[in-house]
Short mmCIF file of C-alpha atoms in Angstrom, two decimals:
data_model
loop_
_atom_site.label_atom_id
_atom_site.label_comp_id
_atom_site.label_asym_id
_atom_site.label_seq_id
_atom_site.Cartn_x
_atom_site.Cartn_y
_atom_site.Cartn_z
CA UNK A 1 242.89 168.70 134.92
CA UNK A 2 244.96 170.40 136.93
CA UNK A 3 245.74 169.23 140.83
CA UNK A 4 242.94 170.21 143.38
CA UNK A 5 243.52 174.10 145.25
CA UNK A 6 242.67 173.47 148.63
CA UNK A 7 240.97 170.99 151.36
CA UNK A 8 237.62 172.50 150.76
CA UNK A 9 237.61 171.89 146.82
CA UNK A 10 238.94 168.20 147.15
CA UNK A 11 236.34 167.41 149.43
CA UNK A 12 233.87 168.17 147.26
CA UNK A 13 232.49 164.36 146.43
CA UNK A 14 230.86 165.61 143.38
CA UNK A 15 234.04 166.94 141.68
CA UNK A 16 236.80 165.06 139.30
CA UNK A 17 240.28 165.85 140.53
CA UNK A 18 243.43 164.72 138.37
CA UNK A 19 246.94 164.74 138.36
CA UNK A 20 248.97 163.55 135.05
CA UNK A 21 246.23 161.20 134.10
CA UNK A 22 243.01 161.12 131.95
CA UNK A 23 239.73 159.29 131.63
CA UNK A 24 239.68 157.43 128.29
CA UNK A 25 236.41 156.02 128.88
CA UNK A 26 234.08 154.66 132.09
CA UNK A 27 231.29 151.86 132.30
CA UNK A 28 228.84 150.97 133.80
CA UNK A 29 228.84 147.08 133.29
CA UNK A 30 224.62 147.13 132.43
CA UNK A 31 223.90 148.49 135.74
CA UNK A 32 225.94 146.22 137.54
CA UNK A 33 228.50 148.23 138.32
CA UNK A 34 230.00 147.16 142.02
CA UNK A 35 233.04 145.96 141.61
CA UNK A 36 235.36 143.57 144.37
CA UNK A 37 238.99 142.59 144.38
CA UNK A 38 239.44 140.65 141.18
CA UNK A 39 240.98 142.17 137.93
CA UNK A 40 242.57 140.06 134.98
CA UNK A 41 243.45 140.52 131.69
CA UNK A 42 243.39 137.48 129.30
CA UNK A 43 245.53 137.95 126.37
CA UNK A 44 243.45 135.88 123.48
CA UNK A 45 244.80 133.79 120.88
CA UNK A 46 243.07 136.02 118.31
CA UNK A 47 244.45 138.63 119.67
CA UNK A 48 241.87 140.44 121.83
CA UNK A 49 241.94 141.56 125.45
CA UNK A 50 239.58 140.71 127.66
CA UNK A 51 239.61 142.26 131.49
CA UNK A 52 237.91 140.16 133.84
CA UNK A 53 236.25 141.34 136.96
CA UNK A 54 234.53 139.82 139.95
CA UNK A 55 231.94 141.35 141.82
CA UNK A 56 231.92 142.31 144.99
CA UNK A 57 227.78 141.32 146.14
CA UNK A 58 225.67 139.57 143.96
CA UNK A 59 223.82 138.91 141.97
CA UNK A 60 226.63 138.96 139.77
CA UNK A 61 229.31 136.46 139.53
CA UNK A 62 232.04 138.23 137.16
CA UNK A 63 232.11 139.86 134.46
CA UNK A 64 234.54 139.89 130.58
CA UNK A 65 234.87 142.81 129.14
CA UNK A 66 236.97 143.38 125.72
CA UNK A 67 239.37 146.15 126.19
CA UNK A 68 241.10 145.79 123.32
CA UNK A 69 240.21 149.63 121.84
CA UNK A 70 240.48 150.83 125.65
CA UNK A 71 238.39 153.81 124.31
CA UNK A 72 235.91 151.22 123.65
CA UNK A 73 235.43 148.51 126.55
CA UNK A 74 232.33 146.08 125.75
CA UNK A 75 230.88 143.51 127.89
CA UNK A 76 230.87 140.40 126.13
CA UNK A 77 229.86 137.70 128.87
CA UNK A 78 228.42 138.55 132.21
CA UNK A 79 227.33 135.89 134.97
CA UNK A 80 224.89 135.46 138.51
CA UNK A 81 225.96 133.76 141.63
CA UNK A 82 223.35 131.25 142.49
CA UNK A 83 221.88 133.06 145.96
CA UNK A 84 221.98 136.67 147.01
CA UNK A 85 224.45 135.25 150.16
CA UNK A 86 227.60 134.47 148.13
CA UNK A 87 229.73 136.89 146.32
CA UNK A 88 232.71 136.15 144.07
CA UNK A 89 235.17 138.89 145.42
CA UNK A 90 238.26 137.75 144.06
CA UNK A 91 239.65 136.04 140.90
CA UNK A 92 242.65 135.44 138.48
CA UNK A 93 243.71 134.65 135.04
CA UNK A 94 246.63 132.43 133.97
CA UNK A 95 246.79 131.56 129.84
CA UNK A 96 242.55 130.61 129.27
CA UNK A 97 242.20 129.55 132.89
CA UNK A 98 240.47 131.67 135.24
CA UNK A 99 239.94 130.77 138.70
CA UNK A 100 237.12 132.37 140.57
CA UNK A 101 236.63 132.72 144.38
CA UNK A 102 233.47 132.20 146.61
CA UNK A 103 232.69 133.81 150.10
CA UNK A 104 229.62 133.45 151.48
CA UNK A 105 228.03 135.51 154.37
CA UNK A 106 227.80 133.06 157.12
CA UNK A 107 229.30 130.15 157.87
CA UNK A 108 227.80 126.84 156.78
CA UNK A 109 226.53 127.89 153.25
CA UNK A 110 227.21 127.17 149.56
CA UNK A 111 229.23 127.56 147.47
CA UNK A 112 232.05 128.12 149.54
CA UNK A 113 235.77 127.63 147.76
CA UNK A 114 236.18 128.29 144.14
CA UNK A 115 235.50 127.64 140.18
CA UNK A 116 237.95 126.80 137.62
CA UNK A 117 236.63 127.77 134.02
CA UNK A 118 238.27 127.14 130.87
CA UNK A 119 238.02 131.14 128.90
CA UNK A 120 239.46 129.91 126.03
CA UNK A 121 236.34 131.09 124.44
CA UNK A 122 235.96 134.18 126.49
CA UNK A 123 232.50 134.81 125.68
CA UNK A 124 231.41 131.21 127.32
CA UNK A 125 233.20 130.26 129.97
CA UNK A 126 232.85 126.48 130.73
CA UNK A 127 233.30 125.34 134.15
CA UNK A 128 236.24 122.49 134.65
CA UNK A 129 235.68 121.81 138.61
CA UNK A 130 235.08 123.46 142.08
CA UNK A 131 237.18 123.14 144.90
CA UNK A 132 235.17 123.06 148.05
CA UNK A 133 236.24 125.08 150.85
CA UNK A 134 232.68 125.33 152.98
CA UNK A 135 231.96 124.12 156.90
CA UNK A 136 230.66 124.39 159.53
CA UNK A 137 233.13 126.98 160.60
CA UNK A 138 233.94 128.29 156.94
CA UNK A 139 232.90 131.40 154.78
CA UNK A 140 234.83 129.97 151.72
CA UNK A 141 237.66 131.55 149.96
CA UNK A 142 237.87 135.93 150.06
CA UNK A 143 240.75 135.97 148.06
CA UNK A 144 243.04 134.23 145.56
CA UNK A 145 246.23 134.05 143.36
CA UNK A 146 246.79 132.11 140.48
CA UNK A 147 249.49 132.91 137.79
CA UNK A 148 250.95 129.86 137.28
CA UNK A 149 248.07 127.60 135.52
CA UNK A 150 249.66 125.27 138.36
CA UNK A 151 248.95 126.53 142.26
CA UNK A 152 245.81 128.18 143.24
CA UNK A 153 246.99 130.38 146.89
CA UNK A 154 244.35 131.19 149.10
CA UNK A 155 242.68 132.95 152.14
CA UNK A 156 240.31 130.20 152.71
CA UNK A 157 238.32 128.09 155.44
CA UNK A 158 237.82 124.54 155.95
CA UNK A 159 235.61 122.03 157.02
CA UNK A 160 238.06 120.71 159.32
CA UNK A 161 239.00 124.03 160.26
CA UNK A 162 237.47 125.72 163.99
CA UNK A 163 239.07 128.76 164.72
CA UNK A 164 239.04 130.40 168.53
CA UNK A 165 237.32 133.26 167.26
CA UNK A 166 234.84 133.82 164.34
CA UNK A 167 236.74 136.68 162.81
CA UNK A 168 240.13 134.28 162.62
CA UNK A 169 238.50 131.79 160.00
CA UNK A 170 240.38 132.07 156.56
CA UNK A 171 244.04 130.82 156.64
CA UNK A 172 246.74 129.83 153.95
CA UNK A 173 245.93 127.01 151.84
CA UNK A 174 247.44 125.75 148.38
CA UNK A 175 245.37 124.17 146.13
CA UNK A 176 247.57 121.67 143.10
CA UNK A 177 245.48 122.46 139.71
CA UNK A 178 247.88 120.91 137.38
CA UNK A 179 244.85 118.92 137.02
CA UNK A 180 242.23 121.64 136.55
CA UNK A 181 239.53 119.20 136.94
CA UNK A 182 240.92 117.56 140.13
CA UNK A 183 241.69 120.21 142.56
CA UNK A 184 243.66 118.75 145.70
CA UNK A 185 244.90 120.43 148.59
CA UNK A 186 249.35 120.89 148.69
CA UNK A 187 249.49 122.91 151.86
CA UNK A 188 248.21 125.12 154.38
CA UNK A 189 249.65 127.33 157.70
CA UNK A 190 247.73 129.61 159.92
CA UNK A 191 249.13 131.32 162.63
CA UNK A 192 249.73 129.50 166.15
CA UNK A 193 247.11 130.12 168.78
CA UNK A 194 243.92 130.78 166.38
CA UNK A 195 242.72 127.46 165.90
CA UNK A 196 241.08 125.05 168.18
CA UNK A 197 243.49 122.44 169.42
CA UNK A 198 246.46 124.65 168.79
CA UNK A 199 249.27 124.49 171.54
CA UNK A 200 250.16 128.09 171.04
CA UNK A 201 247.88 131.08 173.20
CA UNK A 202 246.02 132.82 170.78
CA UNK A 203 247.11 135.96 169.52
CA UNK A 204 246.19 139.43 171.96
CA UNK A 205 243.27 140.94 169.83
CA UNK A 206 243.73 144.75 168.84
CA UNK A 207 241.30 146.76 170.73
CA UNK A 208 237.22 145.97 169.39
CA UNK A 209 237.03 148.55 166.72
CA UNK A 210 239.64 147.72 164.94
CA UNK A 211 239.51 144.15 165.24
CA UNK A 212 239.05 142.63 162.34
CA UNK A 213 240.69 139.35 162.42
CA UNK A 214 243.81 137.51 162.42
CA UNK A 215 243.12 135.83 159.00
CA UNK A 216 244.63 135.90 155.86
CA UNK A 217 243.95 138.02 153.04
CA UNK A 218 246.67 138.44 150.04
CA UNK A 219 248.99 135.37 149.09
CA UNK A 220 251.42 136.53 146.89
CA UNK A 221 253.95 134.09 144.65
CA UNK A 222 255.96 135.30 142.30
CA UNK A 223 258.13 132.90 139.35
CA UNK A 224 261.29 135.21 140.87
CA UNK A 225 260.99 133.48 144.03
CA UNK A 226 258.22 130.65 143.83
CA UNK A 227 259.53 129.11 147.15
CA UNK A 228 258.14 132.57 148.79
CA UNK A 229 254.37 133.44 149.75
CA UNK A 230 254.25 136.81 150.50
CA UNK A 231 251.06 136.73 152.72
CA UNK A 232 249.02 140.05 154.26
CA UNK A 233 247.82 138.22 157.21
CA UNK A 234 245.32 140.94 158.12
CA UNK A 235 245.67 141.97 161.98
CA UNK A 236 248.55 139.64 162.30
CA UNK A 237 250.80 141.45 159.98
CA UNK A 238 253.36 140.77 156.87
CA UNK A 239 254.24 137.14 157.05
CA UNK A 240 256.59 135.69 154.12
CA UNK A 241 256.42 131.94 153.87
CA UNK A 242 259.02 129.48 152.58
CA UNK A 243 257.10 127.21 150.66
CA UNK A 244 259.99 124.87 149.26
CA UNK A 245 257.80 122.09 150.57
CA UNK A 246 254.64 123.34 150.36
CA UNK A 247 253.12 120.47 152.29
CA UNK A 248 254.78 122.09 155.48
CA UNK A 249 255.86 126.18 155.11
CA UNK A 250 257.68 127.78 157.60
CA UNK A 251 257.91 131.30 158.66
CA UNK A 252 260.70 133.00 157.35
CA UNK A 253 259.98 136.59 158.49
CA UNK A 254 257.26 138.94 159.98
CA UNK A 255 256.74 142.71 160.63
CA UNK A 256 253.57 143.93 162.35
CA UNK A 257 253.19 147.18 162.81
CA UNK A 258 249.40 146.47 164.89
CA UNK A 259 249.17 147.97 167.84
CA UNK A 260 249.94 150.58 167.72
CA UNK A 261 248.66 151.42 164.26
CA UNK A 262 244.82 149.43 163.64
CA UNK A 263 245.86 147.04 161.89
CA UNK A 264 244.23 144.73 158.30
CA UNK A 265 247.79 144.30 156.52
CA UNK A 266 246.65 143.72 153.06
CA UNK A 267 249.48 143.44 150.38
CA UNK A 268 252.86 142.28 150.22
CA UNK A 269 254.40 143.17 147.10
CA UNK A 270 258.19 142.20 146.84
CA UNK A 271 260.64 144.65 144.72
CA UNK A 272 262.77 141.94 143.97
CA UNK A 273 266.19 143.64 142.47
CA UNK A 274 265.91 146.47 145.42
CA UNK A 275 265.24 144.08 148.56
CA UNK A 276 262.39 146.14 149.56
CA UNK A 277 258.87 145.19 150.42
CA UNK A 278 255.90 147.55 149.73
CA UNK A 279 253.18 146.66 152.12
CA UNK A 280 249.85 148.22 152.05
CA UNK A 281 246.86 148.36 154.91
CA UNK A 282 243.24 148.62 154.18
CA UNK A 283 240.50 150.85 155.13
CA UNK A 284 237.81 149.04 156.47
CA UNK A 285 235.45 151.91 158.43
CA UNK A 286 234.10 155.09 156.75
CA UNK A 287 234.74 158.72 157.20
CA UNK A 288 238.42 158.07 158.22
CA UNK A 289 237.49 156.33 161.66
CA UNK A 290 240.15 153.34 160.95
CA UNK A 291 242.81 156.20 160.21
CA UNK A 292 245.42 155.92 159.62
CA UNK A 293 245.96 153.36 156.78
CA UNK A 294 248.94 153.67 154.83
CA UNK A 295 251.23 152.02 152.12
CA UNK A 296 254.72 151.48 154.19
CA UNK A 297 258.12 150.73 152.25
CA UNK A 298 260.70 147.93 153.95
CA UNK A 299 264.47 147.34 153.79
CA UNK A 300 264.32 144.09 153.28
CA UNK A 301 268.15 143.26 152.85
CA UNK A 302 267.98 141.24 155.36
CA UNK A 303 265.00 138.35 154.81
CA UNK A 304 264.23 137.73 158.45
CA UNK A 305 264.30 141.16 159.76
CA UNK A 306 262.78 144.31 157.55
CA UNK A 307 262.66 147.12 158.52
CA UNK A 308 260.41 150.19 158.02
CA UNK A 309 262.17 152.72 155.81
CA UNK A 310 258.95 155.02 155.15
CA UNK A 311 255.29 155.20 154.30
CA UNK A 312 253.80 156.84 151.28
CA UNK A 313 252.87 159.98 150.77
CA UNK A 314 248.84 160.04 152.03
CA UNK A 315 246.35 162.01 150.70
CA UNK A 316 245.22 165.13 152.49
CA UNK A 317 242.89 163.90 155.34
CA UNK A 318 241.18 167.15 156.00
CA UNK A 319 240.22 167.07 152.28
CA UNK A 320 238.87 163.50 152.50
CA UNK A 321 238.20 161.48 155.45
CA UNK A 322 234.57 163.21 155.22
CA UNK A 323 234.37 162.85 151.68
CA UNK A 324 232.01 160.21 151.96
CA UNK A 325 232.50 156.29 152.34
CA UNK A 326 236.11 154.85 153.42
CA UNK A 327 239.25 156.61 153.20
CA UNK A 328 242.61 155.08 152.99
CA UNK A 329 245.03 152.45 151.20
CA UNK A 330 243.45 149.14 149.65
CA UNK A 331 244.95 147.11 146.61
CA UNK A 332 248.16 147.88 145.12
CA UNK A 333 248.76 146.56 141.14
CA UNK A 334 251.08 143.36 142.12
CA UNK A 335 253.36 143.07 139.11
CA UNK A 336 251.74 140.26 137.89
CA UNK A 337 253.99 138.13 135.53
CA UNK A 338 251.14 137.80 132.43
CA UNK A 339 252.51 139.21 129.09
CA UNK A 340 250.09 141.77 129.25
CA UNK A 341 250.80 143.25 132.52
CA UNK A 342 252.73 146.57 134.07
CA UNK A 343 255.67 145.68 135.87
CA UNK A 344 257.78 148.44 137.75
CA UNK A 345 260.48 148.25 140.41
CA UNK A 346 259.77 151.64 140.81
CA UNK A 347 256.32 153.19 139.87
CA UNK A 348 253.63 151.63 142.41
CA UNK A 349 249.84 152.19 141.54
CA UNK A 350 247.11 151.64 144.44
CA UNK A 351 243.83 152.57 145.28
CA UNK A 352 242.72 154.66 147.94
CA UNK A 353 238.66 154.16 148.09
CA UNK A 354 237.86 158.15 147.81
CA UNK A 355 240.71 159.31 147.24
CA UNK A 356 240.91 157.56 143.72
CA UNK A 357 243.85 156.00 142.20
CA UNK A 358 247.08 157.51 142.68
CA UNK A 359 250.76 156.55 141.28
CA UNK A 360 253.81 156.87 143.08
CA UNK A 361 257.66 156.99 142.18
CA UNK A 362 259.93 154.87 144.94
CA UNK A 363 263.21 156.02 143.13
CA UNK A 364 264.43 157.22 146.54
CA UNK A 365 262.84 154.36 149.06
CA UNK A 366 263.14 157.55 152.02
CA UNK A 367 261.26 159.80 149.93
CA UNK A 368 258.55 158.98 148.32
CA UNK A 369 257.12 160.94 145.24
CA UNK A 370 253.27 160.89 144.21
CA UNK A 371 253.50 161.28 140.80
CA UNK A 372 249.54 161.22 139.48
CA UNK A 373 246.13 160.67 140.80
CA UNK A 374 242.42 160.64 139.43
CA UNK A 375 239.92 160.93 141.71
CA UNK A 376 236.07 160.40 139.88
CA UNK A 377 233.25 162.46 140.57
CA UNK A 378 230.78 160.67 142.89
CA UNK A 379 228.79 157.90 140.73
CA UNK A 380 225.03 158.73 140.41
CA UNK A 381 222.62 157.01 143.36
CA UNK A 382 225.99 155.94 144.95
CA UNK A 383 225.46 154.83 148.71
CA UNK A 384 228.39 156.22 149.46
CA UNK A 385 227.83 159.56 148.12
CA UNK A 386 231.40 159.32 146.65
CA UNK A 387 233.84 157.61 144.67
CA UNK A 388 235.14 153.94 146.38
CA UNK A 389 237.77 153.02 144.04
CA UNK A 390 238.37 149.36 145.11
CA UNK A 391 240.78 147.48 142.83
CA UNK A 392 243.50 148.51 139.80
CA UNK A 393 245.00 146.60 137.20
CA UNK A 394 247.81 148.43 134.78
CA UNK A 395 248.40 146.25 131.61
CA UNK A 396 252.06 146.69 129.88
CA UNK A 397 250.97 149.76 127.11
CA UNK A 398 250.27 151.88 130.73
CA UNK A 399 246.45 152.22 130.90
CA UNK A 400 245.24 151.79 133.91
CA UNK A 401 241.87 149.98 135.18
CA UNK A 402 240.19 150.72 138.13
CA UNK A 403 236.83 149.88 139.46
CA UNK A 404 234.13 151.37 142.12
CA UNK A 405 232.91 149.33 144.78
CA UNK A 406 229.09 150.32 144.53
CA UNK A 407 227.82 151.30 141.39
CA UNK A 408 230.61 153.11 139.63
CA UNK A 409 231.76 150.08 137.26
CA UNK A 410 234.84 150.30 134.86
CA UNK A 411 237.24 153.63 134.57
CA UNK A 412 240.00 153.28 132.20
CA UNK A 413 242.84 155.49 132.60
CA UNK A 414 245.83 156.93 130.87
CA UNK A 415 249.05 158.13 132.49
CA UNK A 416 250.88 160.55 131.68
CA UNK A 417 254.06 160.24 133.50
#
């Protein structure tokens, strides 16, 4: 397909637009088909692929599906949460361990913190332990990271956790699983001034629509630098953490760039050979009310002071902020270390809610090249009335999976770049 003509044809919700990329195949995931934050792909002993994916409501948990014909994706294994207030937004694969996250709507319920399942048989999971996170003032865990098999990283609450403000409640903890069925805590930081009994002020608070929190979201550690977390700390910017001791990190650097921009930093992903940082925001409102929210590129030569270089290249907003649903950067693929993962100093793949999934070439930091994009057709019965492309995941053959956040499901994608 060739790029879209004008404004008025992309922001037609019903209509497939595509740049240097193809659909090999799309589903549905038996009707269950709205999808959160977590992608992984399990490389089997036997040699099959299986992509895991979490859900972003219930009444499903997550979800295995064998990609290994990526023309051909089956669901082989396909779980429920236990109540229709807990959803499993985020998870994360390391050899045939798979750690699973739970966030439930209001403080006080359960489960709240997250599942460690043995996948060596992919089609049964079997559950090793459960690392509580809940409390009084504690949603549980909205995201993880776990590449390791050794630290779960996470944007978590805490029983003995009371943050000033309700919207402050998940911080940075580090969970030891070289015991997978005894969980302890390592560490934890959360920035001065949002918990009770801090001596720090708390934080000024962007203005009330845009508030949404200074909590953590992404936690980032990479083998090149495991004495780093690379943490999107939401309204309170890009914070990277030297975890050396993890029983007590310290803040190495920070960049905020909220006010005057409106803020939810999301992703820090490190280029490690070129000293930059790419660091992406996330929509949060619909029809491009939260605009703008951009992926920004930083020099970061120097550790303790980066510096914004450029953003990239956004999508047209006359064509889409009206598109339907939310409009704007979200997840970025992170250059996760598996064997069967996608890893580029250059080429950086995100998604962009209705503006698809789009690839871009950082060769020249300043100038920023999109390169490809697919943009689906609105799903059927889709409360959005439009594509929400949430999460991606690029394994190391280039195909490229990407997942709606209503009722879209699985699209697997080829690039041709």
């Amino acid at each position: 397909m060739k790029t879209y003509a004008s404004p008025g044809q992309a922001g037609r919700a019903d209509k497939t637009l595509a740049l240097n990329m193809k659909l090999l195949a799309q589903h549905e995931l038996q009707g269950f088909g709205g999808l959160g934050e977590g992608i992984a792909m399990q490389q089997c002993r036997d040699g099959r692929r299986i992509l895991w994916l979490a859900h972003e409501a219930a009444p499903k948990n997550f979800t295995g599906v064998d990609v290994t014909d990526p023309r051909a994706p089956r669901v082989i294994v396909q779980t429920d949460l236990p109540h229709m207030r807990v959803r499993s937004n985020s998870l994360d694969v390391s050899g045939d361990l798979m750690a699973v996250a739970y966030q439930c709507q209001v403080p006080g319920l359960t489960p709240a913190g997250f599942d460690l399942f043995d996948i060596s048989t992919p089609e049964s999971p079997r559950l090793l332990s459960h690392f509580d996170c809940s409390g009084p003032h504690s949603r549980g865990v909205h995201a993880l990271w776990f590449v390791d098999g050794q630290y779960v990283h996470l944007a978590s609450g805490a029983p003995d956790f009371q943050p000033h403000n309700p919207l402050d409640d998940q911080f940075y903890r580090i969970i030891d699983v070289r015991d997978p069925t005894r969980p302890v805590e390592a560490g934890r930081w959360w920035l001065p001034g949002t918990r009770v009994g801090d001596e720090a002020p708390p934080p000024p608070r962007l203005p009330a629509q845009f508030d949404t929190g200074f909590r953590v979201h992404n936690t980032n550690v990479f083998p090149e630098r495991p004495d780093r977390a690379y943490v999107g700390y939401i309204d309170g910017g890009a914070v990277v953490l030297d975890i050396s001791d993890m029983a007590r990190p310290r803040v190495v650097s920070s960049w905020n760039h909220s006010p005057p921009f409106n803020g939810f930093t999301h992703t820090v992903l490190p280029l490690f050979e070129r000293k930059l940082w790419i660091v992406s925001d996330e929509c949060v409102q619909d029809n491009g009310a939260d605009w703008p929210k951009l992926v920004w590129v930083l020099d970061a030569r120097s550790e303790a002071n980066p510096v914004p270089i450029g953003t990239f290249p956004a999508p047209p907003f006359e064509a889409f902020a009206k598109r339907g649903g939310r409009f704007g950067a979200h997840n970025l693929h992170e250059n996760l270390p598996g064997p069967a993962s996608f890893r580029s100093d250059t080429i950086i793949v995100g998604t962009f809610f209705n503006a698809g999934v789009r690839v871009y070439d950082t060769s020249n930091p300043y100038q920023v090249q999109e390169i490809a994009y697919y943009v689906p057709g609105a799903p059927p019965l889709s409360p959005a009335g439009a594509i929400q492309l949430n999460d991606v995941y690029v394994d190391e053959r280039r195909i490229v999976y990407t997942v709606d956040r209503f009722c879209g499901g699985l699209y697997i994608l080829e690039m041709d770049i």
